[in-house]
GROMACS .gro file of C-alpha atoms in nm:
model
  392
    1UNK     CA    1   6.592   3.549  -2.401
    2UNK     CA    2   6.847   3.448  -2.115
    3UNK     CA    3   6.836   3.081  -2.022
    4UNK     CA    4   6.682   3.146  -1.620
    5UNK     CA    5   6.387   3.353  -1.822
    6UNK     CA    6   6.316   3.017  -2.081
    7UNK     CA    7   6.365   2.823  -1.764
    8UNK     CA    8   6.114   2.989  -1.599
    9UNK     CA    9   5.863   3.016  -1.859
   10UNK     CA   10   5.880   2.633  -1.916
   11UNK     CA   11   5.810   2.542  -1.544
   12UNK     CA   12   5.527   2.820  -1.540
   13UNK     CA   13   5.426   2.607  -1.826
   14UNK     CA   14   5.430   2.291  -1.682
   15UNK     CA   15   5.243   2.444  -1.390
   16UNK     CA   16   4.955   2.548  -1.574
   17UNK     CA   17   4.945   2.239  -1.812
   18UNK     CA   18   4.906   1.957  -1.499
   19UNK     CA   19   4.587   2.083  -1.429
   20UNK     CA   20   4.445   2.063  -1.753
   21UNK     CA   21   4.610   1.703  -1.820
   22UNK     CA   22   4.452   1.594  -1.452
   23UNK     CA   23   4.096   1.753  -1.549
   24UNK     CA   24   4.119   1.557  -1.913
   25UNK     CA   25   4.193   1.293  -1.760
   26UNK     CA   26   3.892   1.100  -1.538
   27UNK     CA   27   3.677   1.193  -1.854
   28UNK     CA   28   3.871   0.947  -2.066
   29UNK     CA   29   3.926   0.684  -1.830
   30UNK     CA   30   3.581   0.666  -1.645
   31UNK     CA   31   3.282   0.888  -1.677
   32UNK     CA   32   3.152   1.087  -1.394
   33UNK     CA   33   2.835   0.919  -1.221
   34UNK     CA   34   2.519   1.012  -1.262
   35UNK     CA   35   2.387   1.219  -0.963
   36UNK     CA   36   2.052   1.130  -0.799
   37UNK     CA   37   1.809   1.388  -0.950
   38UNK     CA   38   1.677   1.540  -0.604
   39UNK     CA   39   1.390   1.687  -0.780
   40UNK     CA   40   1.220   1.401  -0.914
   41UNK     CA   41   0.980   1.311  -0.657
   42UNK     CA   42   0.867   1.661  -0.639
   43UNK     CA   43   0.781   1.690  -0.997
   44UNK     CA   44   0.609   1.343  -1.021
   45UNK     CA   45   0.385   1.462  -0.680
   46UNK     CA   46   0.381   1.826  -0.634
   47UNK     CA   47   0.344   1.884  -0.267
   48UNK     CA   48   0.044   1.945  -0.131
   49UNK     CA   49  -0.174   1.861  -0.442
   50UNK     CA   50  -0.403   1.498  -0.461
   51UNK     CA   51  -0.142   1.228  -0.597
   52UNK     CA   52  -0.248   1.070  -0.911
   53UNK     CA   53  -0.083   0.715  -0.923
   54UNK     CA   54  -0.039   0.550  -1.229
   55UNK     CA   55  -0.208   0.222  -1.276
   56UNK     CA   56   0.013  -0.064  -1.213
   57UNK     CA   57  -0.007  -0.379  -1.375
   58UNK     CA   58   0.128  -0.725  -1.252
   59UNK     CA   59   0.151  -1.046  -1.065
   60UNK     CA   60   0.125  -0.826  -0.712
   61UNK     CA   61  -0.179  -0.611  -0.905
   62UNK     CA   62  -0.382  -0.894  -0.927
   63UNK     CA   63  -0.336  -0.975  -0.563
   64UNK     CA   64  -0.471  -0.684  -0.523
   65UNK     CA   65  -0.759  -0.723  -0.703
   66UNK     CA   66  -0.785  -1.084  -0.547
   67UNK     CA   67  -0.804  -0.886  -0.191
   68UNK     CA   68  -1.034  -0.630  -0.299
   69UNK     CA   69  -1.300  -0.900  -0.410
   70UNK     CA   70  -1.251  -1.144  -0.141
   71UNK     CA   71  -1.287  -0.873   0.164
   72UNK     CA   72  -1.580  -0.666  -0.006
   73UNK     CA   73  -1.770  -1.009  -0.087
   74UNK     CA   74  -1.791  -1.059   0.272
   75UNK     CA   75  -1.860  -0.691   0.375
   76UNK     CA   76  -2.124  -0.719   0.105
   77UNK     CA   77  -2.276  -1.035   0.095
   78UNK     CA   78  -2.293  -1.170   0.431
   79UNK     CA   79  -2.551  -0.998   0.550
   80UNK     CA   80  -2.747  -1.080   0.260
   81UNK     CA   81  -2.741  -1.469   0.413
   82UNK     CA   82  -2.977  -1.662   0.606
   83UNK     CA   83  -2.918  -1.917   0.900
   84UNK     CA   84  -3.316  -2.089   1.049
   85UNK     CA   85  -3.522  -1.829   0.945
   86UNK     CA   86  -3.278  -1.538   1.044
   87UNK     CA   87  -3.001  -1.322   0.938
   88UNK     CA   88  -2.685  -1.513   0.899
   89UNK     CA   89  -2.468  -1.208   1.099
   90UNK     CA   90  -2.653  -0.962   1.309
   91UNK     CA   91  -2.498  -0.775   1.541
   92UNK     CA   92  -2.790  -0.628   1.674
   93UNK     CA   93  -2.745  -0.356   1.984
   94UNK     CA   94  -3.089  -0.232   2.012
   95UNK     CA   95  -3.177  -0.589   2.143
   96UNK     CA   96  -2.863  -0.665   2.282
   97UNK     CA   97  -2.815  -0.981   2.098
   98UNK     CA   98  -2.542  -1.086   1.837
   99UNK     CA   99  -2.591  -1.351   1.578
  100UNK     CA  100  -2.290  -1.510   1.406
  101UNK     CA  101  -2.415  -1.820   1.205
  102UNK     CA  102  -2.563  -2.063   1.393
  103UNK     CA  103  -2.394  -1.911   1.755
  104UNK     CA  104  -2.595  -1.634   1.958
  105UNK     CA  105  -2.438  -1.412   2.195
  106UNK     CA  106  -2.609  -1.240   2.469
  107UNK     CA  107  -2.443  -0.910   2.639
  108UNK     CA  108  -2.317  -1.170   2.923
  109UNK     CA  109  -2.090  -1.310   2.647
  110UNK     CA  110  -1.866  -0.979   2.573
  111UNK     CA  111  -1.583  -1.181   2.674
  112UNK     CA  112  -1.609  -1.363   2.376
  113UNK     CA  113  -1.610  -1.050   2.150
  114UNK     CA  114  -1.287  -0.943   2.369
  115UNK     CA  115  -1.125  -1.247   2.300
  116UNK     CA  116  -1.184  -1.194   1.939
  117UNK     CA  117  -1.066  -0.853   1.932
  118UNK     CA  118  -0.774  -0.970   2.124
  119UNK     CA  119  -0.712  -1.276   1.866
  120UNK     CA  120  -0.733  -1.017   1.545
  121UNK     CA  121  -0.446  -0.805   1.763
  122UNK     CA  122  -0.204  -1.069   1.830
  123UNK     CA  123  -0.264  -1.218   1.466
  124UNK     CA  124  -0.179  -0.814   1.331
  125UNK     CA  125   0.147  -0.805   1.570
  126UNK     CA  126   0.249  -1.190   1.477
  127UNK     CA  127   0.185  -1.115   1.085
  128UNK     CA  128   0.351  -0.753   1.055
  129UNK     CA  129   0.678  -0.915   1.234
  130UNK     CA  130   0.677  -1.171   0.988
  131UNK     CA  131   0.566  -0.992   0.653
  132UNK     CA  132   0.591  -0.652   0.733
  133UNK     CA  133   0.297  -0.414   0.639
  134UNK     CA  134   0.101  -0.685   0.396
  135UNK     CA  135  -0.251  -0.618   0.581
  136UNK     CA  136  -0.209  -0.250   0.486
  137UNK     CA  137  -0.118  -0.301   0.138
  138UNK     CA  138  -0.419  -0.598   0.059
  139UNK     CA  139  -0.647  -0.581   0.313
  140UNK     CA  140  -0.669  -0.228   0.489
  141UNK     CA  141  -0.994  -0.085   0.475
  142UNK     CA  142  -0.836   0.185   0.435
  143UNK     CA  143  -0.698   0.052   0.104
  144UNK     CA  144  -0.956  -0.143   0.002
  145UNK     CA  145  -1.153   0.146  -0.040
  146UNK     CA  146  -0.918   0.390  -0.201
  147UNK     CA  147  -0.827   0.126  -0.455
  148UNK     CA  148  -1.216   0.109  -0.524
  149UNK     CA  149  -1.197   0.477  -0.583
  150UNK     CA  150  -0.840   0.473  -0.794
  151UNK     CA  151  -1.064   0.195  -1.023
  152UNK     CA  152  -1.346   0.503  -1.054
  153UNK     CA  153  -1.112   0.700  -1.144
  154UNK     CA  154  -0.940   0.527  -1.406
  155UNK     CA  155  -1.305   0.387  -1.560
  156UNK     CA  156  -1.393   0.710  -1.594
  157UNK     CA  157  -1.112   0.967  -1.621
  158UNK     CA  158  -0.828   0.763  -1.712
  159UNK     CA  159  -0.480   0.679  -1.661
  160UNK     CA  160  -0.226   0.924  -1.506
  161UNK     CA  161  -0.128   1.132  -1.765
  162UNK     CA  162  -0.520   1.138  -1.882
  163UNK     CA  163  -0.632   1.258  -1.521
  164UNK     CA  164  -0.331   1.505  -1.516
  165UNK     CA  165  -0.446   1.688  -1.838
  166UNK     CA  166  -0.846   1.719  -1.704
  167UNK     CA  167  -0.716   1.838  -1.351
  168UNK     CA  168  -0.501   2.146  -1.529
  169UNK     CA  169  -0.764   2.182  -1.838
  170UNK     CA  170  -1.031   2.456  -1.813
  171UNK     CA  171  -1.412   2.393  -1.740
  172UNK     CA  172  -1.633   2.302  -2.018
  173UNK     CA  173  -1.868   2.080  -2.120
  174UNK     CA  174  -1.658   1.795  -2.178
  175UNK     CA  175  -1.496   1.827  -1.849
  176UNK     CA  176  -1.839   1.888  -1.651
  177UNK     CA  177  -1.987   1.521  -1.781
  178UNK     CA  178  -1.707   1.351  -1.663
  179UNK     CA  179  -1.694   1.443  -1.334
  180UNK     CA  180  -2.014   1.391  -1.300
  181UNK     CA  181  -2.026   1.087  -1.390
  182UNK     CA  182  -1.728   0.997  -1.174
  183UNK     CA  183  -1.923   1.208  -0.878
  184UNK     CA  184  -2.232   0.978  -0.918
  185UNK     CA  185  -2.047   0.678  -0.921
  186UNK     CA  186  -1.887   0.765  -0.645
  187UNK     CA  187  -2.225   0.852  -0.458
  188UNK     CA  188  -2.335   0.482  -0.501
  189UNK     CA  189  -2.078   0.328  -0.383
  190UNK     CA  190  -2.048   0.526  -0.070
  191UNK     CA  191  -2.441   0.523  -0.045
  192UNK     CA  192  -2.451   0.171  -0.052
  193UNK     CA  193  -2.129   0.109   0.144
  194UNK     CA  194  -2.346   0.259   0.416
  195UNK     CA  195  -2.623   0.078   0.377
  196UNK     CA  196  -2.427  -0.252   0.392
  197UNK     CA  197  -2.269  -0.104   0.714
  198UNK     CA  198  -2.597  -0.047   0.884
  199UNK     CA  199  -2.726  -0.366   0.779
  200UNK     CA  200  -2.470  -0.566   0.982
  201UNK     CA  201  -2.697  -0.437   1.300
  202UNK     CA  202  -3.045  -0.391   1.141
  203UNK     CA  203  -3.209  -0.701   0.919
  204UNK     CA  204  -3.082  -0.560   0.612
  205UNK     CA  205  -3.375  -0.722   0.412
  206UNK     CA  206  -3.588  -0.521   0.577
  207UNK     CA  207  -3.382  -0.210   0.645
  208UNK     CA  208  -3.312  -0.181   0.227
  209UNK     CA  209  -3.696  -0.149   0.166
  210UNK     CA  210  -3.777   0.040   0.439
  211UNK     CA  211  -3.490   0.301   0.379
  212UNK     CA  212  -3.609   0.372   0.037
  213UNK     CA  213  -3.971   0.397   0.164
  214UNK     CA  214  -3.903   0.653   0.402
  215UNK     CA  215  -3.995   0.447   0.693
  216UNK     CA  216  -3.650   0.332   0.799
  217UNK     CA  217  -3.584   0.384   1.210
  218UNK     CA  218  -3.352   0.650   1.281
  219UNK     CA  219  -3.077   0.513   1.438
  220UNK     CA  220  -3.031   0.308   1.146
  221UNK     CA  221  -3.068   0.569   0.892
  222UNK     CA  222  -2.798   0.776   1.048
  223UNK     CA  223  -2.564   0.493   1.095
  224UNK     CA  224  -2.581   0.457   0.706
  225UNK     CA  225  -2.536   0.823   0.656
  226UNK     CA  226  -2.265   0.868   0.868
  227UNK     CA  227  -2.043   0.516   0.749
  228UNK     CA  228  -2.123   0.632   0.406
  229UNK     CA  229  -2.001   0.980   0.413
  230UNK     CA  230  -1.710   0.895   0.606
  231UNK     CA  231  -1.615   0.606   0.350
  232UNK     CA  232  -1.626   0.939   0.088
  233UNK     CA  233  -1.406   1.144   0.314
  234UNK     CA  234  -1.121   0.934   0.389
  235UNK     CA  235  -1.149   0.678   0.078
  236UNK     CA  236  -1.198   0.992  -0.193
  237UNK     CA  237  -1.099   1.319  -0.043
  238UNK     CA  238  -0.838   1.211   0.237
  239UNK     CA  239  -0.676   0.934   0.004
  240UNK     CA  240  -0.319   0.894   0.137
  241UNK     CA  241  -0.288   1.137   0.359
  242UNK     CA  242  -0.424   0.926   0.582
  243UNK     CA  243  -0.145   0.671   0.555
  244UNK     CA  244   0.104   0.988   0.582
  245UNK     CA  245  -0.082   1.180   0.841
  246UNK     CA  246  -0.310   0.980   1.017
  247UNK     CA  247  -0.244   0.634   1.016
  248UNK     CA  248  -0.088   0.522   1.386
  249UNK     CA  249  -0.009   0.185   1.259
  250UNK     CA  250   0.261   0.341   1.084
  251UNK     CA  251   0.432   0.500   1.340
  252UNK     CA  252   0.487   0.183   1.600
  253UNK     CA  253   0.501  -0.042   1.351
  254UNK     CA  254   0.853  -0.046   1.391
  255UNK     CA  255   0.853  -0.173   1.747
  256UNK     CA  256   0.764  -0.499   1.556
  257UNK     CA  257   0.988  -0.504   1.273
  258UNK     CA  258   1.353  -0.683   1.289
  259UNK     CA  259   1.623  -0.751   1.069
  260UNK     CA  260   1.471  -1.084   0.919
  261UNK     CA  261   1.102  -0.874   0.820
  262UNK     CA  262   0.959  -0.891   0.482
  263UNK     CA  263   0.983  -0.543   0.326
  264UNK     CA  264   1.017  -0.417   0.014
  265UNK     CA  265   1.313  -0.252  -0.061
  266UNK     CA  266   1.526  -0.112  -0.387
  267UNK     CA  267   1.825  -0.318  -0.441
  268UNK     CA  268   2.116  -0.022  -0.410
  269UNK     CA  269   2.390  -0.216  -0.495
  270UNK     CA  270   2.239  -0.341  -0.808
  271UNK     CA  271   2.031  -0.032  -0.957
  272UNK     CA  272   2.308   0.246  -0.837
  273UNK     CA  273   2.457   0.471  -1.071
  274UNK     CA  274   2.133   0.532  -1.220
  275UNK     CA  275   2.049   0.695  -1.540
  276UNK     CA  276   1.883   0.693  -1.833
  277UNK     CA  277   2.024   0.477  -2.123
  278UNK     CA  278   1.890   0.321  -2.456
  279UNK     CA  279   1.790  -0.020  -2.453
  280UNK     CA  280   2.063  -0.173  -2.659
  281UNK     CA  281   2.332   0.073  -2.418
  282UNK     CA  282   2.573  -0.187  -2.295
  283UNK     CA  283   2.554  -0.077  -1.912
  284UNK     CA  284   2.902  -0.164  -1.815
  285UNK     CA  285   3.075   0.020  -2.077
  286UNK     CA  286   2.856   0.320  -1.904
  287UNK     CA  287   2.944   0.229  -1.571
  288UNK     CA  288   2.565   0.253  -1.465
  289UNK     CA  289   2.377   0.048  -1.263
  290UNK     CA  290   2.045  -0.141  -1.361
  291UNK     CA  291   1.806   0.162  -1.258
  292UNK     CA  292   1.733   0.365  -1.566
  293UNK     CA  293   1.591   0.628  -1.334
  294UNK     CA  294   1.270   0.623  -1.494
  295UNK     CA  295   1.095   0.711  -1.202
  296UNK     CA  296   0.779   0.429  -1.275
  297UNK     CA  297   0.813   0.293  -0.946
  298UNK     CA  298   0.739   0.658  -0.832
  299UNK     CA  299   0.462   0.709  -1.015
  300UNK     CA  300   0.256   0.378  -0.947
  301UNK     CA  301   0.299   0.454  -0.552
  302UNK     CA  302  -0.017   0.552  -0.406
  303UNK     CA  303   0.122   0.780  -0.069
  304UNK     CA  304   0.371   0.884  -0.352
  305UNK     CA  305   0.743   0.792  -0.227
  306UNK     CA  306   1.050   0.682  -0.380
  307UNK     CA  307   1.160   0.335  -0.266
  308UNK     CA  308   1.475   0.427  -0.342
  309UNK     CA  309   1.488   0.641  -0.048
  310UNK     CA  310   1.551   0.339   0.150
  311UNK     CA  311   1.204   0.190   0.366
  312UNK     CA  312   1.010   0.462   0.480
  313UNK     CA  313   0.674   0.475   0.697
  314UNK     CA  314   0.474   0.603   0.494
  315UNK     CA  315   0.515   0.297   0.281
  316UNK     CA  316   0.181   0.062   0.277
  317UNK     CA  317   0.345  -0.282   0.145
  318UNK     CA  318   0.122  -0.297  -0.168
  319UNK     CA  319   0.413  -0.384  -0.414
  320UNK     CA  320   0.293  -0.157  -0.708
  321UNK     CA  321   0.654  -0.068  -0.750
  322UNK     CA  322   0.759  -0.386  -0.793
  323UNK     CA  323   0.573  -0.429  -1.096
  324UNK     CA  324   0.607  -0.126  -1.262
  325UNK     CA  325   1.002  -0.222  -1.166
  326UNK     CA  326   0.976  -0.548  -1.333
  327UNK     CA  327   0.800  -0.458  -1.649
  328UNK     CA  328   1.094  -0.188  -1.698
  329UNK     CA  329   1.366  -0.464  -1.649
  330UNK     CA  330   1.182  -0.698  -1.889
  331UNK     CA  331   1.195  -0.425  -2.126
  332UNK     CA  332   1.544  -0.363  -2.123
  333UNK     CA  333   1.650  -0.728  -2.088
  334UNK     CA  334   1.746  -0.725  -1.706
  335UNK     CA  335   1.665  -0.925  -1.460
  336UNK     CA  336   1.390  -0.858  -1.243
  337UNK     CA  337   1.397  -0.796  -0.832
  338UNK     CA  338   1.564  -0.473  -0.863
  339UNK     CA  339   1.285  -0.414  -0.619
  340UNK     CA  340   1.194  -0.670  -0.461
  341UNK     CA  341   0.998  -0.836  -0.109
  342UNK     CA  342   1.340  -0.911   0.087
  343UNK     CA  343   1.468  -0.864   0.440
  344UNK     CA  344   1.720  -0.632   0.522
  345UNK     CA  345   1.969  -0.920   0.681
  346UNK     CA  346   1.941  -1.039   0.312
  347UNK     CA  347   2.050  -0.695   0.184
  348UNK     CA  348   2.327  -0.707   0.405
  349UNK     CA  349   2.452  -1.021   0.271
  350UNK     CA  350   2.426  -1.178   0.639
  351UNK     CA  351   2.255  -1.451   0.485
  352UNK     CA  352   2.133  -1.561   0.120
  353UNK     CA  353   1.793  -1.450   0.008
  354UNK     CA  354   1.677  -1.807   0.012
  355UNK     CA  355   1.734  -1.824   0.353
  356UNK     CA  356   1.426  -1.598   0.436
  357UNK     CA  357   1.188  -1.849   0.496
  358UNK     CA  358   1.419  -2.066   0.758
  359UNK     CA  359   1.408  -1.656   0.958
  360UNK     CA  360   1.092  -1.746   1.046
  361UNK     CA  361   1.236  -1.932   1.371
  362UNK     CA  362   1.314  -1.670   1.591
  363UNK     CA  363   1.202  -1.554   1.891
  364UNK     CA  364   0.975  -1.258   1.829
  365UNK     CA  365   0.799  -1.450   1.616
  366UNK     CA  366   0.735  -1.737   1.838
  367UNK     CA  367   0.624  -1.537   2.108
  368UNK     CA  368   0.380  -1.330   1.921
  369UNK     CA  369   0.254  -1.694   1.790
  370UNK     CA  370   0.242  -1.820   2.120
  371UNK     CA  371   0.011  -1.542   2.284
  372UNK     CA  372  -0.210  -1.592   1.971
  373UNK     CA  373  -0.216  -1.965   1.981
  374UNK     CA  374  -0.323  -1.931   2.351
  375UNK     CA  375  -0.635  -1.709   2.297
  376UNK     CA  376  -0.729  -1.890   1.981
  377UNK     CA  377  -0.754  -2.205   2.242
  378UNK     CA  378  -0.890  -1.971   2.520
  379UNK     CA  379  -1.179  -1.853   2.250
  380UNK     CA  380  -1.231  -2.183   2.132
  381UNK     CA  381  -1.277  -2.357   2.495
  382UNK     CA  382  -1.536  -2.095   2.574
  383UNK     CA  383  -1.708  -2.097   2.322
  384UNK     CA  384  -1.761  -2.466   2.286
  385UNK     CA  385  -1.788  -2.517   2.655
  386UNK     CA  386  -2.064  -2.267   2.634
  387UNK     CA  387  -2.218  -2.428   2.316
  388UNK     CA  388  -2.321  -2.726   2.561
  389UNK     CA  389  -2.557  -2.494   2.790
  390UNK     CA  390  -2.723  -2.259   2.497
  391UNK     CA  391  -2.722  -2.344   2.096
  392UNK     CA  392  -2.940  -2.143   1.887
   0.00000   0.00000   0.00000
């Protein structure tokens, strides 16, 4: 072989080595990062079929449970209360008179109700500037009553994974009793969520008795029906969708949001690369992040996002996520506010998390507070100004 022909041969050689040596190489020194599984969310919540959340257990949980109680204790029990020989709250139209406690309210006094309705505005615009969508994720009817029906369905079904396995199981006995059972508990509640509704402008005491009697008036009787079955539509059947769909809270509730609102948010800089890993994995030897892509904080989501998608509107504020978030990092021995209540000025770094409380004092904030402050006062006046002519 002539010398030009070995030359050539060895630079063809060359040539097709380097690309081989550059391809080895990046696997030895640093492995590739994990992509983002686009898929997950779709498996987890199949679009178009009921989510099935999985039950979330934690500090925020039991806030939950704490606003559950406390709202349904008034919508409950109040009416059930007496004030001289009356009913404690009556709102009743038929006569044209409201009762709250020991004030009565003639349809002169509307302005009062306006101011009220006018207070509860302000004090929604003021609060959701400040902390974000925390009425919709603890205090929401809307909530409130889906929770109710999530608790149904995990007394009586189970879990997740349980409630999965019925849905896609075929009908038999076994599967007949227990949604019946669910079914029926479901009827009483909504039955007597109606009831309760109707007796906030009827004297429940009497209404109860004569409902069951058959001798309940009509107006009454449908008012029941109708709050009842439309507690079952949009509590059981609609679930979420109405936060997704239907909700217009969601969609101007950005007008009120700023830099230094409370939202909950996944901590990219921390979790990202994801993947999965064993528990004794070091992570930096792996060159992951903290998120072991385990997809809880999916699952315990009741509208069914991924808060790793960045904030999104069809997120309620009820902090499920962060629990099932920090009961994975105390597993694996990490800390925990890889999702976390934060600001997004704080995720920026253009100031230090404990900063968030000194963001209060701003503008938008004081002048929502202001407006409220003034009709508070305005109601307050009027009412005791008016207190001095007619007490009942």
């Amino acid at each position: 072989m002539s010398t030009e022909n070995q030359a050539e041969n060895a630079v063809s050689e060359e040539k097709n080595a380097a690309p081989k040596e550059q391809s080895e190489k990046p696997a030895k020194t640093a492995p590739p990062k994990p992509s983002k599984p686009k898929s997950s969310v779709i498996q987890i919540h199949p679009e178009g079929e009921r989510i099935h959340p999985k039950k979330a257990e934690g500090r925020f949980a039991k806030l939950r449970i704490a606003a559950v109680l406390a709202t349904q204790f008034v919508f409950y029990v109040i009416p059930w209360f007496n004030w001289s020989d009356r009913q404690a709250v009556l709102f009743n139209i038929p006569d044209r008179h409201f009762f709250i406690f020991g004030l009565s309210l003639g349809m002169g006094d509307l302005i009062y109700l306006a101011l009220l309705l006018m207070i509860c505005a302000f004090g929604l615009f003021w609060w959701t500037t400040i902390a974000g969508r925390l009425w919709c994720g603890y205090s929401c009817p809307q909530t409130v009553y889906t929770e109710i029906m999530l608790w149904i369905d995990n007394l009586v079904e189970g879990d997740r994974n349980k409630r999965l396995k019925l849905e896609k199981s075929p009908w038999n006995f076994t599967k007949i009793r227990i949604k019946a059972t669910k079914a029926l508990l479901i009827f009483l509640v909504c039955a007597w969520t109606g009831i309760t509704f109707a007796g906030w402008f009827v004297p429940i005491r009497q209404f109860v008795p004569d409902l069951f009697a058959g001798s309940a008036g009509g107006g009454a009787m449908f008012a029941a029906a109708f709050y009842g079955f439309m507690t079952f539509f949009f509590a059981h059947v609609m679930r979420e969708k109405v936060c997704l769909h239907m909700c217009p809270y969601a969609r101007f509730q950005s007008a009120m949001f700023d830099k230094d609102t409370l939202i909950i948010s996944y901590d990219t800089e921390r979790g990202e690369p994801r993947g999965a890993r064993k528990k004794t994995a070091n992570k930096e030897d792996s060159g992951l992040g903290d998120c072991i892509n385990c997809t809880m904080c999916v699952q315990v989501c009741p509208v069914g996002i991924d808060i790793r998608d960045g904030l999104q509107y069809q997120c309620i504020g009820c902090a499920a996520c962060i629990d099932a978030c920090d009961e994975i990092m105390d597993k694996m021995g990490y800390p925990r506010g890889l999702i976390r209540y934060t600001t997004e000025g704080a995720l920026e770094h253009e100031y230090p998390e404990s900063d968030i409380k000194k963001r209060l004092k701003r503008p938008r904030v004081a002048g929502y507070g202001a407006v409220l402050l003034v009709v508070i006062i305005a109601f307050l006046v009027g009412l005791s100004t008016r207190k001095m002519v007619e007490v009942d």
